[in-house]
């Protein structure tokens, strides 16, 4: 709930009530009412609630407030404190296994509860420990002592903080808005995320090409360098599906322009890339700056000659800027030359029209495939706009949460600036969120294909429209580990399309660090290598043949598994499942998994254990209680390894991967682009559990059309292995493109006795199409159209 804060607004009364959303979501809502208006931001999945409230009119500033929601929430530990610009509530939690709250960098996925404070207020700064970063996600999940899980959201956009204490307890403090809590009852971690995304909006379904490897660099400087880089990857046959244009493609770093001198011929080159199956993503950055103070950076300038810069002139005509406190004059930021800048107000419906029109018109110049929106915290170079922030209780509130600098206006606008929804004091952290939906529809309208939007600043519900990357990280070994934690957290937040800049954005990388990071990054949902100006080039083709060969190998593994990854994104979009998850999601009753954050899972079935230390040629991997198989050999992991840490080999050219028994993974023969790989034969990897059963799914459509699920223009099949028989059940057969595709390889892992004969669809498979391996793996070479159901019987 977003209040329209004013300069003199006393509290008048407190009201509270408990209501229900569903069997699994409870909504205790405590509202601080004042004389100001309230402008709601509704949780998309939530119905309207009846306000049958209990009121405390004229309440004192400190009262004893008791709320118990089963054993999960208990506020009897401390008092509720409320005033116009400070609200605090404390609750006990049933265990210290707390995950979530963002966006921050911290050293473990499971939070330290020893009096740690996290401030939340969107901020442009490179990741640093415990500081408030680009997005705001006041959501956490708790695994209780009985191994049930629940989640809690505080829907509040004001500057806030949460204190984690060893009682264990949580203290919430915010300097505006209301206490608008939602409790998600699980009981499993996956259930919690499903219930959470049901409320805030399911994640978008990404275009298939965006699951391929992507490349970017700030510092190509010229189109010739860009061409040389792309050709280097092509020469080494390294998979490459998307090329991003950073700010140096622009004319003097201005949005909706391109440099016709240094990037002459860029429109034609983009067409060449697309003909080769490579997509192009543009960056659009309203009013940016960087710590490198002698560089120009992109912004929406207001100082170009009249008639030469349509984005500003059209926006001025439509009156869509964030204004000063008078609500009339545009807030003018301190940008770099060639002039000052203004800020679009994306909470204004007219701004969406302005933005979509400009994006569509620019697509006629550069035929891009996706949009990357950056610096949308929003960033301003300086503290507040010109001529500075006035002295009042919005710009200088009596209490400031634990945020960097302890100034609300630092690196952004004055809090008393006016937006369509109210004061910037209340809406600051909604800037990226409010930009995401218009950009989603702009991308969709401009390309006439499925939208691709990547946003740096996010808020509750952003995942419905945009993916995210973890910002301006560093080329350091620790940052690899931090990226796994961030990836796991954003899957909790309902933003599964997530990744970090592979090899690091800031500083120079090293050969070994970048190689190990390419291996890890091959398993980010969003897989992109990107680095900053003045740093050494770090694309996978620049280090020579040996590096290129290892990068090519691990990216081919990724591409072979894209049907499985795409199916995970389908399940995320439809039912709210995570794509990447911690081991504790699947093995919640094993306390050891609660602290593991150096290995992770794709869905329930594939464990990735990257090397995160320099010089390491082995690593300790924890194997929860299940059958596991080595991805590379198909051999079963010894049962004695279960529920133990075991040292496994990890030579420089290998990232350890393990398949969990009980699951079937669809695969496809890889190629240099998804345009090519999507035409290749499919395969199945069947990893059996101790009961010799397994199942899995395949979702397939054309990969980039809008609304294929709604129109049922997709293929969806279940693969089930039971009683020594594999059976396909086609659930939906609405995509005719599968008619030209076939499955040519089936691998069975974990069958305890060698079959005497194998039948497919009632016919014996010839012995020359069957390979029996010494580790009990069986490989079948077959030809079976994907669009037809299949039965394979092992006798």
JSON list of N, CA and C in Angstrom, two decimals, residues 216-281:
[
{"chain": "A", "resi": 216, "resn": "UNK", "atom": "N", "xyz": [28.28, -9.57, -24.12]},
{"chain": "A", "resi": 216, "resn": "UNK", "atom": "CA", "xyz": [28.23, -8.11, -24.08]},
{"chain": "A", "resi": 216, "resn": "UNK", "atom": "C", "xyz": [29.58, -7.59, -23.61]},
{"chain": "A", "resi": 217, "resn": "UNK", "atom": "N", "xyz": [29.83, -6.33, -23.91]},
{"chain": "A", "resi": 217, "resn": "UNK", "atom": "CA", "xyz": [31.00, -5.63, -23.36]},
{"chain": "A", "resi": 217, "resn": "UNK", "atom": "C", "xyz": [30.76, -4.14, -23.45]},
{"chain": "A", "resi": 218, "resn": "UNK", "atom": "N", "xyz": [31.05, -3.45, -22.35]},
{"chain": "A", "resi": 218, "resn": "UNK", "atom": "CA", "xyz": [31.10, -1.99, -22.41]},
{"chain": "A", "resi": 218, "resn": "UNK", "atom": "C", "xyz": [32.52, -1.64, -22.81]},
{"chain": "A", "resi": 219, "resn": "UNK", "atom": "N", "xyz": [32.66, -1.24, -24.06]},
{"chain": "A", "resi": 219, "resn": "UNK", "atom": "CA", "xyz": [34.00, -0.90, -24.52]},
{"chain": "A", "resi": 219, "resn": "UNK", "atom": "C", "xyz": [34.36, -1.49, -25.86]},
{"chain": "A", "resi": 220, "resn": "UNK", "atom": "N", "xyz": [33.37, -1.93, -26.65]},
{"chain": "A", "resi": 220, "resn": "UNK", "atom": "CA", "xyz": [33.69, -2.30, -28.03]},
{"chain": "A", "resi": 220, "resn": "UNK", "atom": "C", "xyz": [34.17, -1.07, -28.80]},
{"chain": "A", "resi": 221, "resn": "UNK", "atom": "N", "xyz": [33.57, 0.07, -28.52]},
{"chain": "A", "resi": 221, "resn": "UNK", "atom": "CA", "xyz": [33.94, 1.37, -29.10]},
{"chain": "A", "resi": 221, "resn": "UNK", "atom": "C", "xyz": [33.58, 1.52, -30.57]},
{"chain": "A", "resi": 222, "resn": "UNK", "atom": "N", "xyz": [33.83, 0.46, -31.37]},
{"chain": "A", "resi": 222, "resn": "UNK", "atom": "CA", "xyz": [33.54, 0.55, -32.80]},
{"chain": "A", "resi": 222, "resn": "UNK", "atom": "C", "xyz": [32.88, -0.73, -33.26]},
{"chain": "A", "resi": 223, "resn": "UNK", "atom": "N", "xyz": [32.20, -0.64, -34.38]},
{"chain": "A", "resi": 223, "resn": "UNK", "atom": "CA", "xyz": [31.54, -1.82, -34.94]},
{"chain": "A", "resi": 223, "resn": "UNK", "atom": "C", "xyz": [32.57, -2.85, -35.41]},
{"chain": "A", "resi": 224, "resn": "UNK", "atom": "N", "xyz": [33.76, -2.38, -35.79]},
{"chain": "A", "resi": 224, "resn": "UNK", "atom": "CA", "xyz": [34.79, -3.32, -36.24]},
{"chain": "A", "resi": 224, "resn": "UNK", "atom": "C", "xyz": [35.24, -4.23, -35.11]},
{"chain": "A", "resi": 225, "resn": "UNK", "atom": "N", "xyz": [35.38, -3.69, -33.90]},
{"chain": "A", "resi": 225, "resn": "UNK", "atom": "CA", "xyz": [35.76, -4.50, -32.75]},
{"chain": "A", "resi": 225, "resn": "UNK", "atom": "C", "xyz": [34.65, -5.49, -32.41]},
{"chain": "A", "resi": 226, "resn": "UNK", "atom": "N", "xyz": [33.40, -5.01, -32.49]},
{"chain": "A", "resi": 226, "resn": "UNK", "atom": "CA", "xyz": [32.26, -5.89, -32.25]},
{"chain": "A", "resi": 226, "resn": "UNK", "atom": "C", "xyz": [32.27, -7.05, -33.24]},
{"chain": "A", "resi": 227, "resn": "UNK", "atom": "N", "xyz": [32.45, -6.75, -34.52]},
{"chain": "A", "resi": 227, "resn": "UNK", "atom": "CA", "xyz": [32.47, -7.80, -35.54]},
{"chain": "A", "resi": 227, "resn": "UNK", "atom": "C", "xyz": [33.60, -8.79, -35.29]},
{"chain": "A", "resi": 228, "resn": "UNK", "atom": "N", "xyz": [34.76, -8.27, -34.92]},
{"chain": "A", "resi": 228, "resn": "UNK", "atom": "CA", "xyz": [35.91, -9.14, -34.66]},
{"chain": "A", "resi": 228, "resn": "UNK", "atom": "C", "xyz": [35.62, -10.09, -33.50]},
{"chain": "A", "resi": 229, "resn": "UNK", "atom": "N", "xyz": [34.94, -9.59, -32.48]},
{"chain": "A", "resi": 229, "resn": "UNK", "atom": "CA", "xyz": [34.62, -10.42, -31.31]},
{"chain": "A", "resi": 229, "resn": "UNK", "atom": "C", "xyz": [33.64, -11.53, -31.69]},
{"chain": "A", "resi": 230, "resn": "UNK", "atom": "N", "xyz": [32.59, -11.17, -32.42]},
{"chain": "A", "resi": 230, "resn": "UNK", "atom": "CA", "xyz": [31.59, -12.16, -32.82]},
{"chain": "A", "resi": 230, "resn": "UNK", "atom": "C", "xyz": [32.22, -13.21, -33.73]},
{"chain": "A", "resi": 231, "resn": "UNK", "atom": "N", "xyz": [33.09, -12.76, -34.64]},
{"chain": "A", "resi": 231, "resn": "UNK", "atom": "CA", "xyz": [33.75, -13.69, -35.55]},
{"chain": "A", "resi": 231, "resn": "UNK", "atom": "C", "xyz": [34.66, -14.65, -34.81]},
{"chain": "A", "resi": 232, "resn": "UNK", "atom": "N", "xyz": [35.26, -14.16, -33.71]},
{"chain": "A", "resi": 232, "resn": "UNK", "atom": "CA", "xyz": [36.14, -15.01, -32.90]},
{"chain": "A", "resi": 232, "resn": "UNK", "atom": "C", "xyz": [35.35, -16.18, -32.31]},
{"chain": "A", "resi": 233, "resn": "UNK", "atom": "N", "xyz": [34.16, -15.92, -31.81]},
{"chain": "A", "resi": 233, "resn": "UNK", "atom": "CA", "xyz": [33.33, -17.01, -31.28]},
{"chain": "A", "resi": 233, "resn": "UNK", "atom": "C", "xyz": [32.89, -17.95, -32.39]},
{"chain": "A", "resi": 234, "resn": "UNK", "atom": "N", "xyz": [32.59, -17.38, -33.56]},
{"chain": "A", "resi": 234, "resn": "UNK", "atom": "CA", "xyz": [32.17, -18.23, -34.67]},
{"chain": "A", "resi": 234, "resn": "UNK", "atom": "C", "xyz": [33.32, -19.14, -35.12]},
{"chain": "A", "resi": 235, "resn": "UNK", "atom": "N", "xyz": [34.52, -18.60, -35.14]},
{"chain": "A", "resi": 235, "resn": "UNK", "atom": "CA", "xyz": [35.67, -19.38, -35.58]},
{"chain": "A", "resi": 235, "resn": "UNK", "atom": "C", "xyz": [35.93, -20.57, -34.66]},
{"chain": "A", "resi": 236, "resn": "UNK", "atom": "N", "xyz": [35.70, -20.38, -33.37]},
{"chain": "A", "resi": 236, "resn": "UNK", "atom": "CA", "xyz": [35.90, -21.47, -32.40]},
{"chain": "A", "resi": 236, "resn": "UNK", "atom": "C", "xyz": [34.64, -22.31, -32.22]},
{"chain": "A", "resi": 237, "resn": "UNK", "atom": "N", "xyz": [33.58, -22.00, -32.97]},
{"chain": "A", "resi": 237, "resn": "UNK", "atom": "CA", "xyz": [32.32, -22.74, -32.90]},
{"chain": "A", "resi": 237, "resn": "UNK", "atom": "C", "xyz": [31.74, -22.73, -31.48]},
{"chain": "A", "resi": 238, "resn": "UNK", "atom": "N", "xyz": [31.87, -21.59, -30.81]},
{"chain": "A", "resi": 238, "resn": "UNK", "atom": "CA", "xyz": [31.32, -21.43, -29.47]},
{"chain": "A", "resi": 238, "resn": "UNK", "atom": "C", "xyz": [29.86, -21.00, -29.58]},
{"chain": "A", "resi": 239, "resn": "UNK", "atom": "N", "xyz": [28.94, -21.69, -28.94]},
{"chain": "A", "resi": 239, "resn": "UNK", "atom": "CA", "xyz": [27.52, -21.29, -29.01]},
{"chain": "A", "resi": 239, "resn": "UNK", "atom": "C", "xyz": [27.33, -19.82, -28.64]},
{"chain": "A", "resi": 240, "resn": "UNK", "atom": "N", "xyz": [26.46, -19.17, -29.41]},
{"chain": "A", "resi": 240, "resn": "UNK", "atom": "CA", "xyz": [26.28, -17.72, -29.24]},
{"chain": "A", "resi": 240, "resn": "UNK", "atom": "C", "xyz": [24.90, -17.37, -29.80]},
{"chain": "A", "resi": 241, "resn": "UNK", "atom": "N", "xyz": [23.97, -17.00, -28.92]},
{"chain": "A", "resi": 241, "resn": "UNK", "atom": "CA", "xyz": [22.59, -16.74, -29.34]},
{"chain": "A", "resi": 241, "resn": "UNK", "atom": "C", "xyz": [22.19, -15.28, -29.27]},
{"chain": "A", "resi": 242, "resn": "UNK", "atom": "N", "xyz": [22.88, -14.47, -28.50]},
{"chain": "A", "resi": 242, "resn": "UNK", "atom": "CA", "xyz": [22.47, -13.06, -28.38]},
{"chain": "A", "resi": 242, "resn": "UNK", "atom": "C", "xyz": [23.69, -12.19, -28.16]},
{"chain": "A", "resi": 243, "resn": "UNK", "atom": "N", "xyz": [23.69, -11.07, -28.85]},
{"chain": "A", "resi": 243, "resn": "UNK", "atom": "CA", "xyz": [24.72, -10.05, -28.68]},
{"chain": "A", "resi": 243, "resn": "UNK", "atom": "C", "xyz": [24.04, -8.81, -28.13]},
{"chain": "A", "resi": 244, "resn": "UNK", "atom": "N", "xyz": [24.59, -8.29, -27.04]},
{"chain": "A", "resi": 244, "resn": "UNK", "atom": "CA", "xyz": [24.02, -7.09, -26.42]},
{"chain": "A", "resi": 244, "resn": "UNK", "atom": "C", "xyz": [24.80, -5.85, -26.85]},
{"chain": "A", "resi": 245, "resn": "UNK", "atom": "N", "xyz": [24.06, -4.78, -27.07]},
{"chain": "A", "resi": 245, "resn": "UNK", "atom": "CA", "xyz": [24.68, -3.49, -27.35]},
{"chain": "A", "resi": 245, "resn": "UNK", "atom": "C", "xyz": [24.72, -2.67, -26.08]},
{"chain": "A", "resi": 246, "resn": "UNK", "atom": "N", "xyz": [25.93, -2.35, -25.61]},
{"chain": "A", "resi": 246, "resn": "UNK", "atom": "CA", "xyz": [26.06, -1.51, -24.42]},
{"chain": "A", "resi": 246, "resn": "UNK", "atom": "C", "xyz": [26.00, -0.04, -24.85]},
{"chain": "A", "resi": 247, "resn": "UNK", "atom": "N", "xyz": [26.25, 0.87, -23.93]},
{"chain": "A", "resi": 247, "resn": "UNK", "atom": "CA", "xyz": [26.00, 2.30, -24.19]},
{"chain": "A", "resi": 247, "resn": "UNK", "atom": "C", "xyz": [26.88, 2.89, -25.26]},
{"chain": "A", "resi": 248, "resn": "UNK", "atom": "N", "xyz": [27.98, 2.21, -25.61]},
{"chain": "A", "resi": 248, "resn": "UNK", "atom": "CA", "xyz": [28.86, 2.81, -26.61]},
{"chain": "A", "resi": 248, "resn": "UNK", "atom": "C", "xyz": [28.31, 2.68, -28.03]},
{"chain": "A", "resi": 249, "resn": "UNK", "atom": "N", "xyz": [27.18, 1.98, -28.23]},
{"chain": "A", "resi": 249, "resn": "UNK", "atom": "CA", "xyz": [26.58, 1.98, -29.56]},
{"chain": "A", "resi": 249, "resn": "UNK", "atom": "C", "xyz": [25.80, 3.26, -29.80]},
{"chain": "A", "resi": 250, "resn": "UNK", "atom": "N", "xyz": [25.53, 4.04, -28.74]},
{"chain": "A", "resi": 250, "resn": "UNK", "atom": "CA", "xyz": [24.68, 5.22, -28.85]},
{"chain": "A", "resi": 250, "resn": "UNK", "atom": "C", "xyz": [25.47, 6.45, -29.32]},
{"chain": "A", "resi": 251, "resn": "UNK", "atom": "N", "xyz": [24.74, 7.40, -29.85]},
{"chain": "A", "resi": 251, "resn": "UNK", "atom": "CA", "xyz": [25.31, 8.70, -30.16]},
{"chain": "A", "resi": 251, "resn": "UNK", "atom": "C", "xyz": [25.39, 9.51, -28.87]},
{"chain": "A", "resi": 252, "resn": "UNK", "atom": "N", "xyz": [26.61, 9.79, -28.44]},
{"chain": "A", "resi": 252, "resn": "UNK", "atom": "CA", "xyz": [26.87, 10.54, -27.20]},
{"chain": "A", "resi": 252, "resn": "UNK", "atom": "C", "xyz": [26.06, 9.96, -26.04]},
{"chain": "A", "resi": 253, "resn": "UNK", "atom": "N", "xyz": [25.89, 8.63, -26.03]},
{"chain": "A", "resi": 253, "resn": "UNK", "atom": "CA", "xyz": [25.22, 7.91, -24.95]},
{"chain": "A", "resi": 253, "resn": "UNK", "atom": "C", "xyz": [23.78, 8.37, -24.69]},
{"chain": "A", "resi": 254, "resn": "UNK", "atom": "N", "xyz": [23.07, 8.72, -25.74]},
{"chain": "A", "resi": 254, "resn": "UNK", "atom": "CA", "xyz": [21.68, 9.14, -25.61]},
{"chain": "A", "resi": 254, "resn": "UNK", "atom": "C", "xyz": [20.76, 8.00, -26.05]},
{"chain": "A", "resi": 255, "resn": "UNK", "atom": "N", "xyz": [19.74, 7.72, -25.25]},
{"chain": "A", "resi": 255, "resn": "UNK", "atom": "CA", "xyz": [18.78, 6.69, -25.59]},
{"chain": "A", "resi": 255, "resn": "UNK", "atom": "C", "xyz": [18.12, 6.95, -26.94]},
{"chain": "A", "resi": 256, "resn": "UNK", "atom": "N", "xyz": [17.75, 5.88, -27.61]},
{"chain": "A", "resi": 256, "resn": "UNK", "atom": "CA", "xyz": [17.05, 5.90, -28.90]},
{"chain": "A", "resi": 256, "resn": "UNK", "atom": "C", "xyz": [17.89, 6.56, -30.00]},
{"chain": "A", "resi": 257, "resn": "UNK", "atom": "N", "xyz": [19.20, 6.39, -29.90]},
{"chain": "A", "resi": 257, "resn": "UNK", "atom": "CA", "xyz": [20.10, 6.83, -30.96]},
{"chain": "A", "resi": 257, "resn": "UNK", "atom": "C", "xyz": [21.16, 5.75, -31.18]},
{"chain": "A", "resi": 258, "resn": "UNK", "atom": "N", "xyz": [21.86, 5.83, -32.30]},
{"chain": "A", "resi": 258, "resn": "UNK", "atom": "CA", "xyz": [23.07, 5.03, -32.44]},
{"chain": "A", "resi": 258, "resn": "UNK", "atom": "C", "xyz": [24.14, 5.88, -33.11]},
{"chain": "A", "resi": 259, "resn": "UNK", "atom": "N", "xyz": [25.38, 5.57, -32.83]},
{"chain": "A", "resi": 259, "resn": "UNK", "atom": "CA", "xyz": [26.54, 6.33, -33.29]},
{"chain": "A", "resi": 259, "resn": "UNK", "atom": "C", "xyz": [26.79, 6.00, -34.76]},
{"chain": "A", "resi": 260, "resn": "UNK", "atom": "N", "xyz": [26.46, 6.94, -35.64]},
{"chain": "A", "resi": 260, "resn": "UNK", "atom": "CA", "xyz": [26.57, 6.70, -37.08]},
{"chain": "A", "resi": 260, "resn": "UNK", "atom": "C", "xyz": [27.99, 6.83, -37.59]},
{"chain": "A", "resi": 261, "resn": "UNK", "atom": "N", "xyz": [28.92, 7.17, -36.70]},
{"chain": "A", "resi": 261, "resn": "UNK", "atom": "CA", "xyz": [30.32, 7.22, -37.10]},
{"chain": "A", "resi": 261, "resn": "UNK", "atom": "C", "xyz": [31.05, 5.96, -36.66]},
{"chain": "A", "resi": 262, "resn": "UNK", "atom": "N", "xyz": [31.09, 5.73, -35.35]},
{"chain": "A", "resi": 262, "resn": "UNK", "atom": "CA", "xyz": [31.83, 4.56, -34.84]},
{"chain": "A", "resi": 262, "resn": "UNK", "atom": "C", "xyz": [31.08, 3.25, -35.06]},
{"chain": "A", "resi": 263, "resn": "UNK", "atom": "N", "xyz": [29.75, 3.34, -35.19]},
{"chain": "A", "resi": 263, "resn": "UNK", "atom": "CA", "xyz": [28.95, 2.14, -35.43]},
{"chain": "A", "resi": 263, "resn": "UNK", "atom": "C", "xyz": [28.17, 2.27, -36.74]},
{"chain": "A", "resi": 264, "resn": "UNK", "atom": "N", "xyz": [28.82, 2.88, -37.72]},
{"chain": "A", "resi": 264, "resn": "UNK", "atom": "CA", "xyz": [28.21, 2.99, -39.05]},
{"chain": "A", "resi": 264, "resn": "UNK", "atom": "C", "xyz": [27.92, 1.59, -39.59]},
{"chain": "A", "resi": 265, "resn": "UNK", "atom": "N", "xyz": [26.72, 1.42, -40.11]},
{"chain": "A", "resi": 265, "resn": "UNK", "atom": "CA", "xyz": [26.35, 0.11, -40.63]},
{"chain": "A", "resi": 265, "resn": "UNK", "atom": "C", "xyz": [25.78, -0.83, -39.59]},
{"chain": "A", "resi": 266, "resn": "UNK", "atom": "N", "xyz": [25.50, -0.34, -38.38]},
{"chain": "A", "resi": 266, "resn": "UNK", "atom": "CA", "xyz": [24.96, -1.21, -37.33]},
{"chain": "A", "resi": 266, "resn": "UNK", "atom": "C", "xyz": [23.61, -1.82, -37.71]},
{"chain": "A", "resi": 267, "resn": "UNK", "atom": "N", "xyz": [22.67, -1.07, -38.30]},
{"chain": "A", "resi": 267, "resn": "UNK", "atom": "CA", "xyz": [21.40, -1.72, -38.68]},
{"chain": "A", "resi": 267, "resn": "UNK", "atom": "C", "xyz": [21.60, -2.90, -39.62]},
{"chain": "A", "resi": 268, "resn": "UNK", "atom": "N", "xyz": [22.51, -2.74, -40.58]},
{"chain": "A", "resi": 268, "resn": "UNK", "atom": "CA", "xyz": [22.76, -3.82, -41.53]},
{"chain": "A", "resi": 268, "resn": "UNK", "atom": "C", "xyz": [23.45, -5.00, -40.84]},
{"chain": "A", "resi": 269, "resn": "UNK", "atom": "N", "xyz": [24.34, -4.69, -39.92]},
{"chain": "A", "resi": 269, "resn": "UNK", "atom": "CA", "xyz": [25.05, -5.77, -39.22]},
{"chain": "A", "resi": 269, "resn": "UNK", "atom": "C", "xyz": [24.11, -6.57, -38.33]},
{"chain": "A", "resi": 270, "resn": "UNK", "atom": "N", "xyz": [23.15, -5.90, -37.70]},
{"chain": "A", "resi": 270, "resn": "UNK", "atom": "CA", "xyz": [22.16, -6.61, -36.89]},
{"chain": "A", "resi": 270, "resn": "UNK", "atom": "C", "xyz": [21.38, -7.59, -37.76]},
{"chain": "A", "resi": 271, "resn": "UNK", "atom": "N", "xyz": [21.07, -7.19, -38.97]},
{"chain": "A", "resi": 271, "resn": "UNK", "atom": "CA", "xyz": [20.37, -8.11, -39.89]},
{"chain": "A", "resi": 271, "resn": "UNK", "atom": "C", "xyz": [21.25, -9.31, -40.23]},
{"chain": "A", "resi": 272, "resn": "UNK", "atom": "N", "xyz": [22.55, -9.07, -40.41]},
{"chain": "A", "resi": 272, "resn": "UNK", "atom": "CA", "xyz": [23.47, -10.18, -40.66]},
{"chain": "A", "resi": 272, "resn": "UNK", "atom": "C", "xyz": [23.48, -11.15, -39.48]},
{"chain": "A", "resi": 273, "resn": "UNK", "atom": "N", "xyz": [23.54, -10.61, -38.27]},
{"chain": "A", "resi": 273, "resn": "UNK", "atom": "CA", "xyz": [23.52, -11.46, -37.08]},
{"chain": "A", "resi": 273, "resn": "UNK", "atom": "C", "xyz": [22.25, -12.29, -37.03]},
{"chain": "A", "resi": 274, "resn": "UNK", "atom": "N", "xyz": [21.13, -11.67, -37.30]},
{"chain": "A", "resi": 274, "resn": "UNK", "atom": "CA", "xyz": [19.85, -12.38, -37.22]},
{"chain": "A", "resi": 274, "resn": "UNK", "atom": "C", "xyz": [19.78, -13.48, -38.28]},
{"chain": "A", "resi": 275, "resn": "UNK", "atom": "N", "xyz": [20.33, -13.23, -39.45]},
{"chain": "A", "resi": 275, "resn": "UNK", "atom": "CA", "xyz": [20.37, -14.27, -40.48]},
{"chain": "A", "resi": 275, "resn": "UNK", "atom": "C", "xyz": [21.21, -15.46, -40.04]},
{"chain": "A", "resi": 276, "resn": "UNK", "atom": "N", "xyz": [22.17, -15.18, -39.16]},
{"chain": "A", "resi": 276, "resn": "UNK", "atom": "CA", "xyz": [23.05, -16.23, -38.65]},
{"chain": "A", "resi": 276, "resn": "UNK", "atom": "C", "xyz": [22.49, -16.85, -37.36]},
{"chain": "A", "resi": 277, "resn": "UNK", "atom": "N", "xyz": [21.28, -16.46, -36.97]},
{"chain": "A", "resi": 277, "resn": "UNK", "atom": "CA", "xyz": [20.66, -17.01, -35.78]},
{"chain": "A", "resi": 277, "resn": "UNK", "atom": "C", "xyz": [21.03, -16.32, -34.49]},
{"chain": "A", "resi": 278, "resn": "UNK", "atom": "N", "xyz": [21.69, -15.16, -34.57]},
{"chain": "A", "resi": 278, "resn": "UNK", "atom": "CA", "xyz": [22.10, -14.42, -33.38]},
{"chain": "A", "resi": 278, "resn": "UNK", "atom": "C", "xyz": [21.18, -13.22, -33.19]},
{"chain": "A", "resi": 279, "resn": "UNK", "atom": "N", "xyz": [20.63, -13.08, -31.99]},
{"chain": "A", "resi": 279, "resn": "UNK", "atom": "CA", "xyz": [19.71, -12.01, -31.68]},
{"chain": "A", "resi": 279, "resn": "UNK", "atom": "C", "xyz": [20.46, -10.80, -31.12]},
{"chain": "A", "resi": 280, "resn": "UNK", "atom": "N", "xyz": [19.80, -9.64, -31.14]},
{"chain": "A", "resi": 280, "resn": "UNK", "atom": "CA", "xyz": [20.44, -8.41, -30.68]},
{"chain": "A", "resi": 280, "resn": "UNK", "atom": "C", "xyz": [19.57, -7.75, -29.61]},
{"chain": "A", "resi": 281, "resn": "UNK", "atom": "N", "xyz": [20.19, -7.40, -28.49]},
{"chain": "A", "resi": 281, "resn": "UNK", "atom": "CA", "xyz": [19.51, -6.77, -27.36]},
{"chain": "A", "resi": 281, "resn": "UNK", "atom": "C", "xyz": [20.10, -5.39, -27.16]}
]
